[in-house]
Backbone as a chain_set.jsonl record, in Angstrom:
{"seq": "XXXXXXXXXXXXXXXXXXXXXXXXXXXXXXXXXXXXXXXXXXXXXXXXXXXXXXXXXXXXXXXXXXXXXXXXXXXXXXXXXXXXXXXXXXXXXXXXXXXXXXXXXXXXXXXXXXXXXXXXXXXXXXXXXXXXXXXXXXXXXXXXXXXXXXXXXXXXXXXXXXX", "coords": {"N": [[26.881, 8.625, -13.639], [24.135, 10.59, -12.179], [24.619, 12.267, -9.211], [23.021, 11.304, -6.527], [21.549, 10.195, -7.907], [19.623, 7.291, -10.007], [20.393, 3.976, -11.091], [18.013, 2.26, -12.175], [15.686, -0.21, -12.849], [13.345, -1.734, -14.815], [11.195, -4.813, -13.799], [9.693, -7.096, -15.451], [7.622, -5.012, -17.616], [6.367, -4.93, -19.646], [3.696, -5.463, -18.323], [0.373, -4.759, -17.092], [1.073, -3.646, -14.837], [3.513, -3.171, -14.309], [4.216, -1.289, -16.478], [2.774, 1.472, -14.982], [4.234, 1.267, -12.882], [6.477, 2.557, -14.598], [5.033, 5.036, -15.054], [4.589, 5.874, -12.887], [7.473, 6.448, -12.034], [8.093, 8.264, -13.804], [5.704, 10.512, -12.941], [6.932, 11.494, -10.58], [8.974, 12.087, -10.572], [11.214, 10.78, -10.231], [14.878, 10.478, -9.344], [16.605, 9.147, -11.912], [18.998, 7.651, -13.393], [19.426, 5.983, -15.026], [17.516, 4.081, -16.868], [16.896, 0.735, -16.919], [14.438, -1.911, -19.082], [12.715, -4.708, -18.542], [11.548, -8.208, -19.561], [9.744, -10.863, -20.478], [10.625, -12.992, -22.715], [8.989, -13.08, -24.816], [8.022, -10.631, -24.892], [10.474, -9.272, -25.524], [12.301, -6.945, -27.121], [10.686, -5.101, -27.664], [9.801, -1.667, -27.506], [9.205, 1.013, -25.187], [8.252, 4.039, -23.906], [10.467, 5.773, -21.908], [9.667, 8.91, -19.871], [10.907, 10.888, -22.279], [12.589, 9.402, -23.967], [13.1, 6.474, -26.13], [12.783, 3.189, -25.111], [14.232, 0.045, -25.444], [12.661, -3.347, -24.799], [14.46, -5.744, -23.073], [14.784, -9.077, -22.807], [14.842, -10.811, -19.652], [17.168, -11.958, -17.823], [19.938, -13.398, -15.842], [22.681, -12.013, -16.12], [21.201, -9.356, -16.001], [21.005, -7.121, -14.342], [23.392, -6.492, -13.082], [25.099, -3.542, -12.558], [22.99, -2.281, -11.832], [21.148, 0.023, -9.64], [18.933, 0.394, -8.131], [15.452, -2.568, -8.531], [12.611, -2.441, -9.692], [10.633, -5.0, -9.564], [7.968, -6.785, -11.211], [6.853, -9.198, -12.097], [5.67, -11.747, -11.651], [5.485, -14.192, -8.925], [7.45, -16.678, -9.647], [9.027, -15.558, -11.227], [10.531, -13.497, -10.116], [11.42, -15.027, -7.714], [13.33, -16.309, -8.882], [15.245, -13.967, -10.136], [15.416, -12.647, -8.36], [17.144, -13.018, -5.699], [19.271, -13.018, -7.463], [19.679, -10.282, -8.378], [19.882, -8.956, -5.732], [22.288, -10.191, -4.973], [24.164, -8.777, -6.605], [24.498, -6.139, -5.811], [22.247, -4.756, -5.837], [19.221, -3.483, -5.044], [16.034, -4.627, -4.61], [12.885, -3.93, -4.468], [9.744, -5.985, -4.358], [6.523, -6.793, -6.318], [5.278, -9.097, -5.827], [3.795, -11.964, -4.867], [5.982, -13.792, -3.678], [8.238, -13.233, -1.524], [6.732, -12.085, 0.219], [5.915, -13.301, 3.206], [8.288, -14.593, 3.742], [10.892, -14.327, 6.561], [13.025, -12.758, 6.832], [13.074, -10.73, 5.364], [11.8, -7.57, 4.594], [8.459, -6.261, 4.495], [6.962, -3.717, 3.687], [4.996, -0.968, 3.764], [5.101, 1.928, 2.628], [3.278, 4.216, 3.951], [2.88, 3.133, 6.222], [5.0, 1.449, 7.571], [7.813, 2.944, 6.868], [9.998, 2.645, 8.25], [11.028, 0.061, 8.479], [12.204, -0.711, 5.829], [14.859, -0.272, 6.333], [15.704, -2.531, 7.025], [16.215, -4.332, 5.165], [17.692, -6.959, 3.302], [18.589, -6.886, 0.729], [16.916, -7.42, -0.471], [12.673, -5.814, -0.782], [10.076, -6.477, 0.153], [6.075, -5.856, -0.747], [2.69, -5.991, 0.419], [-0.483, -7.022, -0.871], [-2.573, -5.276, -3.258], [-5.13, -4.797, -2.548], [-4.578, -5.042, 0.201], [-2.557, -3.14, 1.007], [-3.483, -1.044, 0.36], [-5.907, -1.061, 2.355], [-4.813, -1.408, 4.976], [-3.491, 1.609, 4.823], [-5.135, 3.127, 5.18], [-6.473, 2.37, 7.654], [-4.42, 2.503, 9.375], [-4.167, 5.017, 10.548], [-6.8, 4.93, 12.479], [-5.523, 3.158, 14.083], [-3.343, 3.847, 15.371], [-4.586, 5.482, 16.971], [-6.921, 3.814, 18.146], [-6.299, 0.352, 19.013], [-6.557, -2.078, 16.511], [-8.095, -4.631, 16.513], [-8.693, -7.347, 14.796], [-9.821, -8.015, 11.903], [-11.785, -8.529, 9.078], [-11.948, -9.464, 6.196], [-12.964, -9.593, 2.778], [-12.496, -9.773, -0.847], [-12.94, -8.79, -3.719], [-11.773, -9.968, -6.404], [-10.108, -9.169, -10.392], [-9.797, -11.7, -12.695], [-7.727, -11.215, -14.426], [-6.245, -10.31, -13.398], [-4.401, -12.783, -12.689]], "CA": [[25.658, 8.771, -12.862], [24.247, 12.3, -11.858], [24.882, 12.674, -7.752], [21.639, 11.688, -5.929], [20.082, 9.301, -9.226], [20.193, 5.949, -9.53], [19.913, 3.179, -12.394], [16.545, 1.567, -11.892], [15.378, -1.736, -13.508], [11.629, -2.922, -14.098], [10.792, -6.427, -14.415], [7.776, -6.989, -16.062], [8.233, -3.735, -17.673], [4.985, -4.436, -20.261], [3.011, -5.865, -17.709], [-0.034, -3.504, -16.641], [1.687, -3.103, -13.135], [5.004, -2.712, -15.198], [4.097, 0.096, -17.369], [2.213, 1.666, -14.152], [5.677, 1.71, -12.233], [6.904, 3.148, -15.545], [4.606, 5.838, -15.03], [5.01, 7.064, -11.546], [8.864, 7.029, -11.84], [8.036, 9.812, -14.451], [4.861, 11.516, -12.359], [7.252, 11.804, -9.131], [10.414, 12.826, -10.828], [12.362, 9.712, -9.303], [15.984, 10.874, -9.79], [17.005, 8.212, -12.236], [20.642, 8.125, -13.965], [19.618, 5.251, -16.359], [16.406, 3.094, -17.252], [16.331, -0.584, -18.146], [13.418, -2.512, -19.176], [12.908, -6.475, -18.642], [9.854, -8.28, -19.45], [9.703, -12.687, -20.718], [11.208, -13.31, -24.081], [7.59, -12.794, -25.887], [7.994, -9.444, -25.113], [11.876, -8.466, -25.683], [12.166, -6.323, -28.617], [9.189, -3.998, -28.19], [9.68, -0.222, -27.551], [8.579, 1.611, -24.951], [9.102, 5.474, -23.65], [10.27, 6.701, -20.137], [10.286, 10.475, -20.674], [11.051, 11.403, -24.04], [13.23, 8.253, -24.755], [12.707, 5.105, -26.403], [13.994, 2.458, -24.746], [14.158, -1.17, -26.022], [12.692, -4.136, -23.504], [15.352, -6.514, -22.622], [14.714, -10.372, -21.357], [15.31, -10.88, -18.313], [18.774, -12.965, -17.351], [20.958, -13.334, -14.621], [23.312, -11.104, -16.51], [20.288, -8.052, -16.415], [21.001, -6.227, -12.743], [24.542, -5.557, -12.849], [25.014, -1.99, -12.463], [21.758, -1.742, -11.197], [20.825, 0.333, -8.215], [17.151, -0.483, -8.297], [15.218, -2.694, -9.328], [11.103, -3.016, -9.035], [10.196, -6.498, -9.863], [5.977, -6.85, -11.071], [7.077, -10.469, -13.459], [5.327, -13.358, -10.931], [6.48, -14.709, -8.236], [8.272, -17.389, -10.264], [10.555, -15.065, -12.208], [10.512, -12.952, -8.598], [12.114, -15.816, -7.106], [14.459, -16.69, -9.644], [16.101, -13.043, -10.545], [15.838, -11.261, -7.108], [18.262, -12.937, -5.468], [20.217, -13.074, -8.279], [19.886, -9.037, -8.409], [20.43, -8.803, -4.687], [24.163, -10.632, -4.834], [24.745, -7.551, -7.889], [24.156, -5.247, -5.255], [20.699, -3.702, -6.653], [17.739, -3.329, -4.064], [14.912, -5.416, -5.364], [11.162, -4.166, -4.823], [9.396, -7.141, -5.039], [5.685, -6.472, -6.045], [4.876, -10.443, -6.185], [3.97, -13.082, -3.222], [7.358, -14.557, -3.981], [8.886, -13.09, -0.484], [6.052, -11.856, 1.737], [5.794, -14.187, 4.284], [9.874, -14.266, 4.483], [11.34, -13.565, 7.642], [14.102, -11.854, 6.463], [12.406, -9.99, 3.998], [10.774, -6.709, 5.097], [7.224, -6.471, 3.881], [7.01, -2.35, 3.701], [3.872, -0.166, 3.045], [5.576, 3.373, 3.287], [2.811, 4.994, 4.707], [2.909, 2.678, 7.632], [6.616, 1.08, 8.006], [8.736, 3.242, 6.268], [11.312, 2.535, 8.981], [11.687, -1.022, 7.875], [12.965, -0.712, 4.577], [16.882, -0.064, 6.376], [15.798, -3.773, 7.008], [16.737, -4.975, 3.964], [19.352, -7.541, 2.925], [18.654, -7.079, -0.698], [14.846, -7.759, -1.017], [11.77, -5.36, -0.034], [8.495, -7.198, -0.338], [5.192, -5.271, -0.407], [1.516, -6.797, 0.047], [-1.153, -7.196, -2.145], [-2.688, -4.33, -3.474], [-5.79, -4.545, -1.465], [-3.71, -4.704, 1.842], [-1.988, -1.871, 0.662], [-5.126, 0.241, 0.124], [-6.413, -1.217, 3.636], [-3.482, -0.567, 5.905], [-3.108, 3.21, 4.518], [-6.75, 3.826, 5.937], [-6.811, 1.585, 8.945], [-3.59, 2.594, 10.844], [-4.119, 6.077, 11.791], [-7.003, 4.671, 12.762], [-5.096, 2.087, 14.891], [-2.564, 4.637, 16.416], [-5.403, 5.894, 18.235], [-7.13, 2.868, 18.988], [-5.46, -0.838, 18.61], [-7.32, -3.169, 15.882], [-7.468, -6.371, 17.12], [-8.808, -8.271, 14.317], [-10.324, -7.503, 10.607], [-12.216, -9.562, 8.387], [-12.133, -8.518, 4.428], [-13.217, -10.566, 1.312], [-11.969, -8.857, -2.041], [-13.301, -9.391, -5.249], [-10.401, -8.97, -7.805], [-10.081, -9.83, -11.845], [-9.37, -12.589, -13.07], [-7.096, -11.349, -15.416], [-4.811, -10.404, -12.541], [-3.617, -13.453, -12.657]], "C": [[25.657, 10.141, -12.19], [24.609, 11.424, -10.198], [23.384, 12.693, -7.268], [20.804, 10.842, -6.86], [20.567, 8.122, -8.944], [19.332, 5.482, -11.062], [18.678, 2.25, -12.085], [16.112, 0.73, -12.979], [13.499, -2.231, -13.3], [11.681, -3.571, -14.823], [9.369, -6.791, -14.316], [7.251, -5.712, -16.378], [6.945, -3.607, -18.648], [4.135, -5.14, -19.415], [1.667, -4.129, -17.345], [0.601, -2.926, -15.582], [3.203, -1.978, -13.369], [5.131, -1.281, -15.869], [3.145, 1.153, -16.194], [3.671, 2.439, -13.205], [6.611, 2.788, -13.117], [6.544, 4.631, -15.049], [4.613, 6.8, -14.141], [6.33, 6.912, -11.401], [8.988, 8.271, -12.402], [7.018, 10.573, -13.525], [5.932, 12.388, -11.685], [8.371, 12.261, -9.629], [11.409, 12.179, -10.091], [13.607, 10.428, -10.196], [17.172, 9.72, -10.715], [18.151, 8.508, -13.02], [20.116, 7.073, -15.262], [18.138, 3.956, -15.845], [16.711, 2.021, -17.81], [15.287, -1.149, -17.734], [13.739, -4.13, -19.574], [11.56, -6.942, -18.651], [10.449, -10.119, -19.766], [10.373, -11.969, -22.145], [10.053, -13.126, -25.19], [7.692, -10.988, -25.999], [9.195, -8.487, -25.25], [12.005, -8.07, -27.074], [11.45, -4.942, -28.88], [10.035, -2.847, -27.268], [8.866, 0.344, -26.17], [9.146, 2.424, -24.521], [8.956, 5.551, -22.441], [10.843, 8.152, -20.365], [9.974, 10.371, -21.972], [12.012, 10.021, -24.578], [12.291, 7.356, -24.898], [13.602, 4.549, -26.034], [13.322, 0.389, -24.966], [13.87, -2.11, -24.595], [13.594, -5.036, -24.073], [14.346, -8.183, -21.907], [15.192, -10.423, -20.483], [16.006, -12.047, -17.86], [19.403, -12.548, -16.373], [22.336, -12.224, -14.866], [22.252, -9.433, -16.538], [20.507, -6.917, -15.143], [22.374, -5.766, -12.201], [24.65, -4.142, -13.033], [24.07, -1.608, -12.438], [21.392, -0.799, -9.775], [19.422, -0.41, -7.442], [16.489, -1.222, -8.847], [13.447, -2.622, -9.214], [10.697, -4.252, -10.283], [8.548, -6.671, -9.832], [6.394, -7.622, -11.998], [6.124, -11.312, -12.976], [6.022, -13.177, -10.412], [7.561, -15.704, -8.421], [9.166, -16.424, -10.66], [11.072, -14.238, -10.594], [11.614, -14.116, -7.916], [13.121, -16.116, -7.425], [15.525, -15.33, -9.287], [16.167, -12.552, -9.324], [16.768, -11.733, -6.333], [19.777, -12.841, -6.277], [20.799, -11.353, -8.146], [20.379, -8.578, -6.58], [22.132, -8.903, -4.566], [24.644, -9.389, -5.213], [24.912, -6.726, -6.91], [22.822, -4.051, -5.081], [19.915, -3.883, -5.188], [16.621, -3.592, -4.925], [13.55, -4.869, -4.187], [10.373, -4.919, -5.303], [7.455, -6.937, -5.326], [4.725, -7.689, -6.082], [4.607, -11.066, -4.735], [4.97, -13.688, -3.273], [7.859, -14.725, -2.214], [7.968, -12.589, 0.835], [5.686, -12.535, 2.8], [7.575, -14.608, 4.349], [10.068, -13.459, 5.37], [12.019, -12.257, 7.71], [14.089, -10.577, 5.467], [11.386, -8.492, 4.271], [9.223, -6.045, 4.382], [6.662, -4.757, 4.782], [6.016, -2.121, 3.085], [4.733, 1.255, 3.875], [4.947, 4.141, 3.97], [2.625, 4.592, 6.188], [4.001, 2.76, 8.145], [7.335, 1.372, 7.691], [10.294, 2.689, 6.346], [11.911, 0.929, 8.394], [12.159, -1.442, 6.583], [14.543, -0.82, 4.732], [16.785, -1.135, 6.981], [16.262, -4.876, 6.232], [18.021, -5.77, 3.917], [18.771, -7.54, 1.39], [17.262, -6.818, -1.412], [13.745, -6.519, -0.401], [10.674, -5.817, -0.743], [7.478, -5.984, -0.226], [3.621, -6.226, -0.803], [0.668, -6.268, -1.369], [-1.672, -6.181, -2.468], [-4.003, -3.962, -2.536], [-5.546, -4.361, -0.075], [-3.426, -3.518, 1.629], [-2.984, -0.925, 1.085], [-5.823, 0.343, 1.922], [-6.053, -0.642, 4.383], [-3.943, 0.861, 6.1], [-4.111, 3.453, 5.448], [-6.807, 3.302, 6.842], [-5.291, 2.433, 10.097], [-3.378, 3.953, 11.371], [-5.116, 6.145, 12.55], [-6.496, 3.689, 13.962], [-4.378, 2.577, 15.956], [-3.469, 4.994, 17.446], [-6.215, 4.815, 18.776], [-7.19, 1.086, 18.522], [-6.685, -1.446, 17.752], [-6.194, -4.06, 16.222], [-7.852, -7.416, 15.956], [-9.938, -7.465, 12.868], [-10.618, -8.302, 9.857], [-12.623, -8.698, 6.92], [-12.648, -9.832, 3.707], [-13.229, -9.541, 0.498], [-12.833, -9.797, -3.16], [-12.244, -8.38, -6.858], [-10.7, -9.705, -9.357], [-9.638, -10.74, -11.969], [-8.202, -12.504, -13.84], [-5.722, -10.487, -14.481], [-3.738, -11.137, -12.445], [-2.828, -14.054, -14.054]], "O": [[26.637, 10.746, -11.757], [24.805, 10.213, -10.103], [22.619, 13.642, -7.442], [19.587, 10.73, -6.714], [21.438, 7.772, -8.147], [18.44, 5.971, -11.755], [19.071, 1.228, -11.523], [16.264, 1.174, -14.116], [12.787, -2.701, -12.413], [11.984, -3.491, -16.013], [8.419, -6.784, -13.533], [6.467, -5.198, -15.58], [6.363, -2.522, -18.672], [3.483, -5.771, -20.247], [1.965, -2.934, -17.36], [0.648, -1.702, -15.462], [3.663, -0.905, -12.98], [6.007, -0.428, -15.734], [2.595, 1.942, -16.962], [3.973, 3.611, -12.979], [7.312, 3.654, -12.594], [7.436, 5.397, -14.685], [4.633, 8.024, -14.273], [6.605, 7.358, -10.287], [9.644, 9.203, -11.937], [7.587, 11.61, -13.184], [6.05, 13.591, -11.92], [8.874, 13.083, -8.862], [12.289, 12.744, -9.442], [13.485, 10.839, -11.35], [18.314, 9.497, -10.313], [18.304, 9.685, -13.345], [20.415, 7.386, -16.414], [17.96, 3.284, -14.829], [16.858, 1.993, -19.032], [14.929, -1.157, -16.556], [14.507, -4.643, -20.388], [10.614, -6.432, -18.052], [11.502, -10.509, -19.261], [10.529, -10.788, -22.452], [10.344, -13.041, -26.383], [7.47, -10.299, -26.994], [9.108, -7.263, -25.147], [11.824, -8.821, -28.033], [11.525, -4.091, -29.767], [10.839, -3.206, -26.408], [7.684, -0.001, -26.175], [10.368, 2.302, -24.43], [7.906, 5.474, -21.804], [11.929, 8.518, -20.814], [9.016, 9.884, -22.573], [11.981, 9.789, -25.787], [11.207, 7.211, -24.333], [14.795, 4.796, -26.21], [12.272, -0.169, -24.649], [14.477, -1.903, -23.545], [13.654, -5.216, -25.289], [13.584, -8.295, -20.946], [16.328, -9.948, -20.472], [15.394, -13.065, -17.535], [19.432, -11.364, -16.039], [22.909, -11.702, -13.91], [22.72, -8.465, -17.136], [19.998, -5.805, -15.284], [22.578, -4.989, -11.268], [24.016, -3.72, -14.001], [23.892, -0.51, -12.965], [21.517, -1.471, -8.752], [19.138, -1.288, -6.628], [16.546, -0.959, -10.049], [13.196, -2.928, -8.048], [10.557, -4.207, -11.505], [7.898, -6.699, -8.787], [6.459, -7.014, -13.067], [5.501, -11.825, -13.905], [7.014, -12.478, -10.62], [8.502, -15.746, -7.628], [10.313, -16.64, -10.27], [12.129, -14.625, -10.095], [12.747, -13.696, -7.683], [14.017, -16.278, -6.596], [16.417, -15.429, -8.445], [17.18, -11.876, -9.145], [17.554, -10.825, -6.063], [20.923, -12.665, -5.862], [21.973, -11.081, -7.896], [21.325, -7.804, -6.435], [22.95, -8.053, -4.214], [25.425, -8.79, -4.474], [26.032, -6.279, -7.159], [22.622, -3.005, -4.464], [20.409, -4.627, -4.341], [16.306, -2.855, -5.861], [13.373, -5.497, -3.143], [10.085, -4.837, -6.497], [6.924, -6.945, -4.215], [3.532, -7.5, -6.317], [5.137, -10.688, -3.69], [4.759, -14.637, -2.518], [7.904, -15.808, -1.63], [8.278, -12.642, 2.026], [4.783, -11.932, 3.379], [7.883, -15.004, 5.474], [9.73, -12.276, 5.377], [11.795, -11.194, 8.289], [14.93, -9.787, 5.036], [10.176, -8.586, 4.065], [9.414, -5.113, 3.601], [6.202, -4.605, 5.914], [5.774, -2.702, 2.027], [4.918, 1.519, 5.063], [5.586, 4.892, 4.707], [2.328, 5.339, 7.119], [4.331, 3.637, 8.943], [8.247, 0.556, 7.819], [11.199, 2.433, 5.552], [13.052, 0.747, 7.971], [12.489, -2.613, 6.394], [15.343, -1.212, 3.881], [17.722, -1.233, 7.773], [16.597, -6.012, 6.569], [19.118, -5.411, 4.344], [18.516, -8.691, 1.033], [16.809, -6.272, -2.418], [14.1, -6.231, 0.742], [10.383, -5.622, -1.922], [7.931, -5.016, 0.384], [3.401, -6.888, -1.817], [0.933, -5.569, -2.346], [-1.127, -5.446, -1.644], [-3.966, -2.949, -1.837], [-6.203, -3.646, 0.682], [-4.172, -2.692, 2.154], [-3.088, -0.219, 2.088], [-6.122, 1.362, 2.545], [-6.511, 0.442, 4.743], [-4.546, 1.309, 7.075], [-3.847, 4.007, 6.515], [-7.675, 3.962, 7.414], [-5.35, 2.77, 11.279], [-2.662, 4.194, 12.343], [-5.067, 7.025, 13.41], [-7.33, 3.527, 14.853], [-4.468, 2.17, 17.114], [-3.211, 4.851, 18.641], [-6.263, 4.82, 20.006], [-8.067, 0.663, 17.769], [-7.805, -1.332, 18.249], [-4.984, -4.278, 16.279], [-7.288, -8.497, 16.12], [-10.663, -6.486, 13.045], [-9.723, -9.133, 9.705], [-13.319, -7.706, 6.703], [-12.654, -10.952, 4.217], [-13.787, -8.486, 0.801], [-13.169, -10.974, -3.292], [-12.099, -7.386, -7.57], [-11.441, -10.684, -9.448], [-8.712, -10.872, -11.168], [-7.564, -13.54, -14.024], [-4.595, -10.19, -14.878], [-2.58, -10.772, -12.239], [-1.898, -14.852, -13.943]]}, "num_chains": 1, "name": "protein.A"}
């Protein structure tokens, strides 16, 4: 491993979200030492490129997060639930991008542009909300620094094929 990279893991790796995460590890020039890809068993076999490699997806097993540093998790919250503590024990840092853990106590539920600081909260897991929260937040809390919201009422209209 270079000095400063790290082995990084996505689950749900052909998912749109999956191949998305794919994409901004390459935009941002994350300092990665080694790529694996995990997706369901329908999709282990298939091909896809980070960089200039091809790299084969993997199912996703309790054996998949050893020698992991990272992992970002976009499977469901079912497989979310299953593998992330599993990848936690390994030692990996799980990004969870599922409702699996957000409403866990223990679980720090991080939007970087707000709470950065709570990420060195972690025992293993970092949750993040839904993508509309996300989006919300960002724009509401430098709004908020200067003057407190007390209460916010949204209704979203998302795809169906989100789910």
């Amino acid at each position: 491993m270079k000095e400063n990279s790290f082995s990084v893991a996505v689950a749900g790796a052909t998912g749109a979200v999956g191949l998305e995460m794919i994409k901004v590890l390459e935009q941002r020039k994350f300092p990665v030492s080694s790529v694996d890809l995990f997706a369901s068993d329908r999709s282990a076999g298939k091909k896809l490129f980070v960089g200039h490699q091809e790299i084969e997806v993997r199912e996703t097993s309790v054996d998949s997060f050893q020698h992991v540093d990272i992992a970002l998790f976009s499977a469901g919250a079912d497989i979310s639930r299953h593998f992330s503590p599993i990848a936690a024990r390994e030692g990996t840092v799980v990004i969870d991008n599922s409702a699996a853990f957000r409403m866990e106590p223990d679980v720090p539920l991080v939007v970087p542009e707000v709470n950065p600081e709570d990420i060195q909260l972690h025992k293993g897991i970092i949750a993040n909300p839904n993508c509309s929260t996300i989006q919300m937040v960002v724009a509401l809390y430098p709004l908020h620094r200067v003057n407190p919201v007390k209460r916010i009422i949204v209704d979203t209209y998302q795809a169906v094929s989100g789910t």
